[in-house]
Amino acid sequence: MAESNRDIKEEYYLVCEKRWVFSMLMLVAGFYGAFTYSIRGGIFCNAQTANFVLFAMALGNFQWKNALYYLIPMAAYLLGAIVSEAVPNSVKKTHIIRWDTLLILIEMVAVVVLGFLPETAPFQISQITINFICSMQYNTFRQAQGVPMATTFCTNHLRQIGIAIVKGARNSSDENHVKRMKEHVKMLILFVIGATISAMLCNIFLGKAIWFALIPLTIVFSGLLYADRKIEQDMIEATPKGH
């Protein structure tokens, strides 16, 4: 097994690092963002910056109860990072599936459960669950074929587009900057598409709209599972680049 890992060519990328996987996950992230904001409390759960700002504002206004409330999603996000950092090696050593594949399966189960929640259920259930899975996803899927990318929020993509524009202007003969810029632009477009679809479906199906996220997630899961059991079975302990 170790020899197989060493034999992997430097330019070879695991299926979990392929651009199409990141594209599907970015589409889902946009879906989550619009879902929680539209019908689950008016907040975004894909990242934690907003929660930290609201937490600080609550402290500044001496609203201790509100401040404690924001600690819950922040703790869920922290727990997701801890789990996604601690578990992968143990999962890979089973030689059955990779952590990346198991994570998507966990995410699909969570989406199914959230869709069954009644509209009267506390918003915090959906918020905390999505905080947790977005944290694990962000920490697990780090580079798309060697290019650092986030699959749960847009800020880094905007930054990378700005960097690519400047570097491309300085060295117009280097097409790599243009290619990178196009990849990040594509990710932003997919996020917006996912959010747009989510907003429309939430108006029709309410909480059950989240089940539509299972479509791209199933595509990703099927691709990763096939890779684990067929084309990359002898590389199941290989570590994705960026980890």
PDB file of C-alpha atoms in Angstrom:
ATOM      1  CA  MET A   1       0.000   0.000   0.000  1.00  0.00           C
ATOM      2  CA  ALA A   2       2.770   2.413   0.916  1.00  0.00           C
ATOM      3  CA  GLU A   3       4.535   1.640  -2.359  1.00  0.00           C
ATOM      4  CA  SER A   4       1.354   2.412  -4.271  1.00  0.00           C
ATOM      5  CA  ASN A   5       1.118   5.777  -2.600  1.00  0.00           C
ATOM      6  CA  ARG A   6       4.715   6.616  -3.462  1.00  0.00           C
ATOM      7  CA  ASP A   7       4.107   5.635  -7.057  1.00  0.00           C
ATOM      8  CA  ILE A   8       1.407   8.281  -7.494  1.00  0.00           C
ATOM      9  CA  LYS A   9       2.662  10.834  -9.967  1.00  0.00           C
ATOM     10  CA  GLU A  10       2.972  14.372  -8.700  1.00  0.00           C
ATOM     11  CA  GLU A  11       0.498  15.653 -11.269  1.00  0.00           C
ATOM     12  CA  TYR A  12      -2.111  13.005 -10.432  1.00  0.00           C
ATOM     13  CA  TYR A  13      -5.088  14.283  -8.495  1.00  0.00           C
ATOM     14  CA  LEU A  14      -7.497  12.114  -6.561  1.00  0.00           C
ATOM     15  CA  VAL A  15     -11.142  12.266  -7.582  1.00  0.00           C
ATOM     16  CA  CYS A  16     -11.915  14.136  -4.348  1.00  0.00           C
ATOM     17  CA  GLU A  17      -9.639  16.912  -5.666  1.00  0.00           C
ATOM     18  CA  LYS A  18     -11.254  17.201  -9.092  1.00  0.00           C
ATOM     19  CA  ARG A  19     -12.745  20.526 -10.132  1.00  0.00           C
ATOM     20  CA  TRP A  20     -16.157  19.012 -10.856  1.00  0.00           C
ATOM     21  CA  VAL A  21     -16.428  17.859  -7.228  1.00  0.00           C
ATOM     22  CA  PHE A  22     -15.681  21.357  -5.955  1.00  0.00           C
ATOM     23  CA  SER A  23     -18.148  22.820  -8.456  1.00  0.00           C
ATOM     24  CA  MET A  24     -20.981  20.603  -7.209  1.00  0.00           C
ATOM     25  CA  LEU A  25     -20.184  21.395  -3.581  1.00  0.00           C
ATOM     26  CA  MET A  26     -20.120  25.132  -4.291  1.00  0.00           C
ATOM     27  CA  LEU A  27     -23.563  24.821  -5.862  1.00  0.00           C
ATOM     28  CA  VAL A  28     -24.778  23.113  -2.692  1.00  0.00           C
ATOM     29  CA  ALA A  29     -23.181  25.813  -0.527  1.00  0.00           C
ATOM     30  CA  GLY A  30     -25.167  28.497  -2.317  1.00  0.00           C
ATOM     31  CA  PHE A  31     -28.271  26.403  -1.747  1.00  0.00           C
ATOM     32  CA  TYR A  32     -27.556  26.191   1.986  1.00  0.00           C
ATOM     33  CA  GLY A  33     -26.949  29.923   2.265  1.00  0.00           C
ATOM     34  CA  ALA A  34     -30.278  30.887   0.729  1.00  0.00           C
ATOM     35  CA  PHE A  35     -32.089  28.116   2.625  1.00  0.00           C
ATOM     36  CA  THR A  36     -31.053  29.240   6.097  1.00  0.00           C
ATOM     37  CA  TYR A  37     -31.453  32.928   5.290  1.00  0.00           C
ATOM     38  CA  SER A  38     -34.839  32.567   3.587  1.00  0.00           C
ATOM     39  CA  ILE A  39     -36.700  30.237   5.931  1.00  0.00           C
ATOM     40  CA  ARG A  40     -34.405  29.273   8.811  1.00  0.00           C
ATOM     41  CA  GLY A  41     -33.810  32.373  10.881  1.00  0.00           C
ATOM     42  CA  GLY A  42     -32.397  34.902   8.429  1.00  0.00           C
ATOM     43  CA  ILE A  43     -28.733  33.987   8.970  1.00  0.00           C
ATOM     44  CA  PHE A  44     -25.928  32.423   6.945  1.00  0.00           C
ATOM     45  CA  CYS A  45     -24.387  29.200   8.260  1.00  0.00           C
ATOM     46  CA  ASN A  46     -21.685  28.568   5.662  1.00  0.00           C
ATOM     47  CA  ALA A  47     -19.064  30.527   7.633  1.00  0.00           C
ATOM     48  CA  GLN A  48     -18.756  32.188  11.026  1.00  0.00           C
ATOM     49  CA  THR A  49     -17.676  35.804  10.484  1.00  0.00           C
ATOM     50  CA  ALA A  50     -21.217  37.137  10.801  1.00  0.00           C
ATOM     51  CA  ASN A  51     -21.772  35.179  14.011  1.00  0.00           C
ATOM     52  CA  PHE A  52     -18.619  36.635  15.544  1.00  0.00           C
ATOM     53  CA  VAL A  53     -19.744  40.146  14.633  1.00  0.00           C
ATOM     54  CA  LEU A  54     -23.201  39.567  16.124  1.00  0.00           C
ATOM     55  CA  PHE A  55     -21.608  37.995  19.205  1.00  0.00           C
ATOM     56  CA  ALA A  56     -19.402  41.046  19.701  1.00  0.00           C
ATOM     57  CA  MET A  57     -22.343  43.402  19.150  1.00  0.00           C
ATOM     58  CA  ALA A  58     -24.369  41.539  21.756  1.00  0.00           C
ATOM     59  CA  LEU A  59     -21.493  41.866  24.232  1.00  0.00           C
ATOM     60  CA  GLY A  60     -21.202  45.567  23.461  1.00  0.00           C
ATOM     61  CA  ASN A  61     -24.907  46.065  24.091  1.00  0.00           C
ATOM     62  CA  PHE A  62     -24.808  43.967  27.293  1.00  0.00           C
ATOM     63  CA  GLN A  63     -27.192  41.441  25.777  1.00  0.00           C
ATOM     64  CA  TRP A  64     -25.708  38.449  27.530  1.00  0.00           C
ATOM     65  CA  LYS A  65     -28.410  35.984  26.493  1.00  0.00           C
ATOM     66  CA  ASN A  66     -28.006  36.868  22.828  1.00  0.00           C
ATOM     67  CA  ALA A  67     -24.242  36.594  23.129  1.00  0.00           C
ATOM     68  CA  LEU A  68     -24.531  33.083  24.547  1.00  0.00           C
ATOM     69  CA  TYR A  69     -26.857  32.153  21.698  1.00  0.00           C
ATOM     70  CA  TYR A  70     -24.191  32.883  19.096  1.00  0.00           C
ATOM     71  CA  LEU A  71     -21.743  30.648  20.893  1.00  0.00           C
ATOM     72  CA  ILE A  72     -23.852  27.643  19.844  1.00  0.00           C
ATOM     73  CA  PRO A  73     -23.312  27.833  16.054  1.00  0.00           C
ATOM     74  CA  MET A  74     -19.702  28.893  16.605  1.00  0.00           C
ATOM     75  CA  ALA A  75     -19.150  25.815  18.772  1.00  0.00           C
ATOM     76  CA  ALA A  76     -20.835  23.612  16.139  1.00  0.00           C
ATOM     77  CA  TYR A  77     -18.458  24.962  13.495  1.00  0.00           C
ATOM     78  CA  LEU A  78     -15.463  24.361  15.767  1.00  0.00           C
ATOM     79  CA  LEU A  79     -16.635  20.813  16.435  1.00  0.00           C
ATOM     80  CA  GLY A  80     -16.940  20.194  12.708  1.00  0.00           C
ATOM     81  CA  ALA A  81     -13.337  21.275  12.193  1.00  0.00           C
ATOM     82  CA  ILE A  82     -12.157  19.016  15.028  1.00  0.00           C
ATOM     83  CA  VAL A  83     -14.045  15.977  13.742  1.00  0.00           C
ATOM     84  CA  SER A  84     -12.917  16.454  10.137  1.00  0.00           C
ATOM     85  CA  GLU A  85      -9.297  16.730  11.292  1.00  0.00           C
ATOM     86  CA  ALA A  86      -9.335  13.821  13.748  1.00  0.00           C
ATOM     87  CA  VAL A  87     -11.336  11.177  11.895  1.00  0.00           C
ATOM     88  CA  PRO A  88      -9.941  10.883   8.305  1.00  0.00           C
ATOM     89  CA  ASN A  89      -6.898   8.727   9.044  1.00  0.00           C
ATOM     90  CA  SER A  90      -8.962   6.149  10.932  1.00  0.00           C
ATOM     91  CA  VAL A  91     -11.506   6.003   8.114  1.00  0.00           C
ATOM     92  CA  LYS A  92      -8.838   5.532   5.430  1.00  0.00           C
ATOM     93  CA  LYS A  93      -7.204   2.699   7.368  1.00  0.00           C
ATOM     94  CA  THR A  94     -10.373   0.629   6.984  1.00  0.00           C
ATOM     95  CA  HIS A  95      -9.537   0.453   3.235  1.00  0.00           C
ATOM     96  CA  ILE A  96     -13.265   0.631   2.500  1.00  0.00           C
ATOM     97  CA  ILE A  97     -13.868   4.297   1.674  1.00  0.00           C
ATOM     98  CA  ARG A  98     -12.090   7.594   2.161  1.00  0.00           C
ATOM     99  CA  TRP A  99     -13.164  10.228   4.676  1.00  0.00           C
ATOM    100  CA  ASP A 100     -14.150  12.541   1.822  1.00  0.00           C
ATOM    101  CA  THR A 101     -16.710   9.996   0.653  1.00  0.00           C
ATOM    102  CA  LEU A 102     -18.033   9.305   4.139  1.00  0.00           C
ATOM    103  CA  LEU A 103     -18.421  13.041   4.758  1.00  0.00           C
ATOM    104  CA  ILE A 104     -20.674  13.456   1.711  1.00  0.00           C
ATOM    105  CA  LEU A 105     -22.754  10.495   2.912  1.00  0.00           C
ATOM    106  CA  ILE A 106     -23.090  12.109   6.354  1.00  0.00           C
ATOM    107  CA  GLU A 107     -24.075  15.366   4.661  1.00  0.00           C
ATOM    108  CA  MET A 108     -26.747  13.592   2.618  1.00  0.00           C
ATOM    109  CA  VAL A 109     -28.218  11.964   5.729  1.00  0.00           C
ATOM    110  CA  ALA A 110     -28.286  15.360   7.471  1.00  0.00           C
ATOM    111  CA  VAL A 111     -30.088  16.920   4.495  1.00  0.00           C
ATOM    112  CA  VAL A 112     -32.709  14.148   4.524  1.00  0.00           C
ATOM    113  CA  VAL A 113     -33.337  14.642   8.247  1.00  0.00           C
ATOM    114  CA  LEU A 114     -33.578  18.427   7.935  1.00  0.00           C
ATOM    115  CA  GLY A 115     -36.177  18.059   5.194  1.00  0.00           C
ATOM    116  CA  PHE A 116     -38.390  16.051   7.526  1.00  0.00           C
ATOM    117  CA  LEU A 117     -38.391  18.738  10.226  1.00  0.00           C
ATOM    118  CA  PRO A 118     -41.757  20.449  10.675  1.00  0.00           C
ATOM    119  CA  GLU A 119     -41.885  24.158   9.925  1.00  0.00           C
ATOM    120  CA  THR A 120     -42.542  24.754  13.619  1.00  0.00           C
ATOM    121  CA  ALA A 121     -39.217  23.185  14.637  1.00  0.00           C
ATOM    122  CA  PRO A 122     -36.665  25.598  16.144  1.00  0.00           C
ATOM    123  CA  PHE A 123     -34.506  27.207  13.474  1.00  0.00           C
ATOM    124  CA  GLN A 124     -31.432  26.384  15.538  1.00  0.00           C
ATOM    125  CA  ILE A 125     -31.651  22.704  14.550  1.00  0.00           C
ATOM    126  CA  SER A 126     -31.112  23.522  10.877  1.00  0.00           C
ATOM    127  CA  GLN A 127     -28.597  26.249  11.631  1.00  0.00           C
ATOM    128  CA  ILE A 128     -26.386  24.126  13.857  1.00  0.00           C
ATOM    129  CA  THR A 129     -26.528  21.120  11.536  1.00  0.00           C
ATOM    130  CA  ILE A 130     -25.511  23.152   8.496  1.00  0.00           C
ATOM    131  CA  ASN A 131     -22.807  24.929  10.510  1.00  0.00           C
ATOM    132  CA  PHE A 132     -21.387  21.535  11.437  1.00  0.00           C
ATOM    133  CA  ILE A 133     -21.405  19.999   7.965  1.00  0.00           C
ATOM    134  CA  CYS A 134     -20.113  23.174   6.276  1.00  0.00           C
ATOM    135  CA  SER A 135     -17.197  23.263   8.682  1.00  0.00           C
ATOM    136  CA  MET A 136     -16.290  19.649   7.922  1.00  0.00           C
ATOM    137  CA  GLN A 137     -16.648  20.259   4.201  1.00  0.00           C
ATOM    138  CA  TYR A 138     -14.493  23.399   4.299  1.00  0.00           C
ATOM    139  CA  ASN A 139     -11.736  21.599   6.179  1.00  0.00           C
ATOM    140  CA  THR A 140     -11.889  18.486   4.006  1.00  0.00           C
ATOM    141  CA  PHE A 141     -12.037  19.866   0.465  1.00  0.00           C
ATOM    142  CA  ARG A 142      -9.145  22.331   0.283  1.00  0.00           C
ATOM    143  CA  GLN A 143      -7.600  22.247  -3.188  1.00  0.00           C
ATOM    144  CA  ALA A 144      -9.125  21.653  -6.594  1.00  0.00           C
ATOM    145  CA  GLN A 145      -6.361  20.099  -8.699  1.00  0.00           C
ATOM    146  CA  GLY A 146      -3.683  22.084  -6.891  1.00  0.00           C
ATOM    147  CA  VAL A 147      -5.619  25.361  -6.667  1.00  0.00           C
ATOM    148  CA  PRO A 148      -6.701  26.377  -3.128  1.00  0.00           C
ATOM    149  CA  MET A 149     -10.488  26.731  -3.085  1.00  0.00           C
ATOM    150  CA  ALA A 150     -13.242  27.012  -0.511  1.00  0.00           C
ATOM    151  CA  THR A 151     -16.465  25.128  -1.158  1.00  0.00           C
ATOM    152  CA  THR A 152     -18.685  26.886   1.375  1.00  0.00           C
ATOM    153  CA  PHE A 153     -18.237  30.659   0.932  1.00  0.00           C
ATOM    154  CA  CYS A 154     -17.232  33.277  -1.655  1.00  0.00           C
ATOM    155  CA  THR A 155     -14.729  35.644  -0.018  1.00  0.00           C
ATOM    156  CA  ASN A 156     -11.593  33.729  -0.980  1.00  0.00           C
ATOM    157  CA  HIS A 157     -12.753  33.393  -4.580  1.00  0.00           C
ATOM    158  CA  LEU A 158     -13.159  37.161  -4.873  1.00  0.00           C
ATOM    159  CA  ARG A 159      -9.679  37.627  -3.424  1.00  0.00           C
ATOM    160  CA  GLN A 160      -8.161  35.126  -5.842  1.00  0.00           C
ATOM    161  CA  ILE A 161      -9.866  36.823  -8.795  1.00  0.00           C
ATOM    162  CA  GLY A 162      -8.339  40.144  -7.763  1.00  0.00           C
ATOM    163  CA  ILE A 163      -4.895  38.572  -7.436  1.00  0.00           C
ATOM    164  CA  ALA A 164      -5.207  36.881 -10.829  1.00  0.00           C
ATOM    165  CA  ILE A 165      -6.228  40.146 -12.511  1.00  0.00           C
ATOM    166  CA  VAL A 166      -3.170  41.974 -11.208  1.00  0.00           C
ATOM    167  CA  LYS A 167      -0.721  39.139 -11.907  1.00  0.00           C
ATOM    168  CA  GLY A 168      -2.205  38.614 -15.349  1.00  0.00           C
ATOM    169  CA  ALA A 169      -1.810  42.318 -16.152  1.00  0.00           C
ATOM    170  CA  ARG A 170       1.833  42.229 -15.041  1.00  0.00           C
ATOM    171  CA  ASN A 171       2.622  39.135 -17.075  1.00  0.00           C
ATOM    172  CA  SER A 172       0.174  38.827 -19.937  1.00  0.00           C
ATOM    173  CA  SER A 173       2.120  35.957 -21.481  1.00  0.00           C
ATOM    174  CA  ASP A 174       1.340  33.673 -18.539  1.00  0.00           C
ATOM    175  CA  GLU A 175      -2.070  32.118 -19.202  1.00  0.00           C
ATOM    176  CA  ASN A 176      -2.179  30.339 -15.844  1.00  0.00           C
ATOM    177  CA  HIS A 177      -3.467  33.471 -14.128  1.00  0.00           C
ATOM    178  CA  VAL A 178      -6.354  33.724 -16.592  1.00  0.00           C
ATOM    179  CA  LYS A 179      -7.174  30.046 -16.119  1.00  0.00           C
ATOM    180  CA  ARG A 180      -7.195  30.425 -12.347  1.00  0.00           C
ATOM    181  CA  MET A 181      -9.384  33.504 -12.562  1.00  0.00           C
ATOM    182  CA  LYS A 182     -11.887  31.628 -14.710  1.00  0.00           C
ATOM    183  CA  GLU A 183     -12.043  28.792 -12.180  1.00  0.00           C
ATOM    184  CA  HIS A 184     -12.790  31.174  -9.316  1.00  0.00           C
ATOM    185  CA  VAL A 185     -15.353  33.080 -11.381  1.00  0.00           C
ATOM    186  CA  LYS A 186     -17.033  29.762 -12.185  1.00  0.00           C
ATOM    187  CA  MET A 187     -17.227  28.928  -8.493  1.00  0.00           C
ATOM    188  CA  LEU A 188     -18.900  32.243  -7.720  1.00  0.00           C
ATOM    189  CA  ILE A 189     -21.399  31.738 -10.523  1.00  0.00           C
ATOM    190  CA  LEU A 190     -22.249  28.269  -9.244  1.00  0.00           C
ATOM    191  CA  PHE A 191     -22.755  29.624  -5.721  1.00  0.00           C
ATOM    192  CA  VAL A 192     -25.178  32.231  -7.060  1.00  0.00           C
ATOM    193  CA  ILE A 193     -27.014  29.635  -9.142  1.00  0.00           C
ATOM    194  CA  GLY A 194     -27.390  27.382  -6.115  1.00  0.00           C
ATOM    195  CA  ALA A 195     -28.692  30.244  -3.990  1.00  0.00           C
ATOM    196  CA  THR A 196     -31.099  31.368  -6.709  1.00  0.00           C
ATOM    197  CA  ILE A 197     -32.547  27.881  -7.131  1.00  0.00           C
ATOM    198  CA  SER A 198     -32.817  27.512  -3.362  1.00  0.00           C
ATOM    199  CA  ALA A 199     -34.683  30.807  -2.966  1.00  0.00           C
ATOM    200  CA  MET A 200     -37.220  29.801  -5.620  1.00  0.00           C
ATOM    201  CA  LEU A 201     -37.720  26.295  -4.228  1.00  0.00           C
ATOM    202  CA  CYS A 202     -38.055  27.535  -0.639  1.00  0.00           C
ATOM    203  CA  ASN A 203     -41.018  29.649  -1.726  1.00  0.00           C
ATOM    204  CA  ILE A 204     -42.720  26.524  -3.047  1.00  0.00           C
ATOM    205  CA  PHE A 205     -41.615  23.646  -0.830  1.00  0.00           C
ATOM    206  CA  LEU A 206     -40.525  25.455   2.374  1.00  0.00           C
ATOM    207  CA  GLY A 207     -38.243  23.223   4.472  1.00  0.00           C
ATOM    208  CA  LYS A 208     -38.505  20.261   2.126  1.00  0.00           C
ATOM    209  CA  ALA A 209     -36.711  22.346  -0.502  1.00  0.00           C
ATOM    210  CA  ILE A 210     -33.419  21.267   1.021  1.00  0.00           C
ATOM    211  CA  TRP A 211     -33.969  17.790  -0.396  1.00  0.00           C
ATOM    212  CA  PHE A 212     -33.105  19.180  -3.837  1.00  0.00           C
ATOM    213  CA  ALA A 213     -29.518  19.564  -2.561  1.00  0.00           C
ATOM    214  CA  LEU A 214     -29.405  15.766  -2.640  1.00  0.00           C
ATOM    215  CA  ILE A 215     -29.147  15.860  -6.438  1.00  0.00           C
ATOM    216  CA  PRO A 216     -25.615  17.343  -6.641  1.00  0.00           C
ATOM    217  CA  LEU A 217     -24.604  15.578  -3.430  1.00  0.00           C
ATOM    218  CA  THR A 218     -25.615  12.205  -4.897  1.00  0.00           C
ATOM    219  CA  ILE A 219     -23.551  12.946  -8.006  1.00  0.00           C
ATOM    220  CA  VAL A 220     -20.514  13.731  -5.849  1.00  0.00           C
ATOM    221  CA  PHE A 221     -21.029  10.726  -3.575  1.00  0.00           C
ATOM    222  CA  SER A 222     -21.404   8.339  -6.515  1.00  0.00           C
ATOM    223  CA  GLY A 223     -18.198   9.626  -8.113  1.00  0.00           C
ATOM    224  CA  LEU A 224     -16.201   9.401  -4.898  1.00  0.00           C
ATOM    225  CA  LEU A 225     -17.531   5.959  -3.989  1.00  0.00           C
ATOM    226  CA  TYR A 226     -16.722   4.610  -7.442  1.00  0.00           C
ATOM    227  CA  ALA A 227     -13.201   5.998  -7.129  1.00  0.00           C
ATOM    228  CA  ASP A 228     -12.726   4.438  -3.689  1.00  0.00           C
ATOM    229  CA  ARG A 229     -13.931   1.001  -4.721  1.00  0.00           C
ATOM    230  CA  LYS A 230     -12.635   0.856  -8.292  1.00  0.00           C
ATOM    231  CA  ILE A 231     -10.163   3.281  -9.857  1.00  0.00           C
ATOM    232  CA  GLU A 232      -8.368   4.420  -6.693  1.00  0.00           C
ATOM    233  CA  GLN A 233      -8.730   1.415  -4.418  1.00  0.00           C
ATOM    234  CA  ASP A 234      -4.953   0.990  -4.132  1.00  0.00           C
ATOM    235  CA  MET A 235      -4.556   4.695  -3.264  1.00  0.00           C
ATOM    236  CA  ILE A 236      -7.186   4.926  -0.564  1.00  0.00           C
ATOM    237  CA  GLU A 237      -4.625   6.028   2.026  1.00  0.00           C
ATOM    238  CA  ALA A 238      -3.208   8.773  -0.195  1.00  0.00           C
ATOM    239  CA  THR A 239      -3.522  12.262   1.247  1.00  0.00           C
ATOM    240  CA  PRO A 240      -5.054  14.984  -0.939  1.00  0.00           C
ATOM    241  CA  LYS A 241      -2.754  17.873  -1.714  1.00  0.00           C
ATOM    242  CA  GLY A 242      -3.145  20.792   0.655  1.00  0.00           C
ATOM    243  CA  HIS A 243      -3.583  18.584   3.747  1.00  0.00           C
TER     244      HIS A 243
END
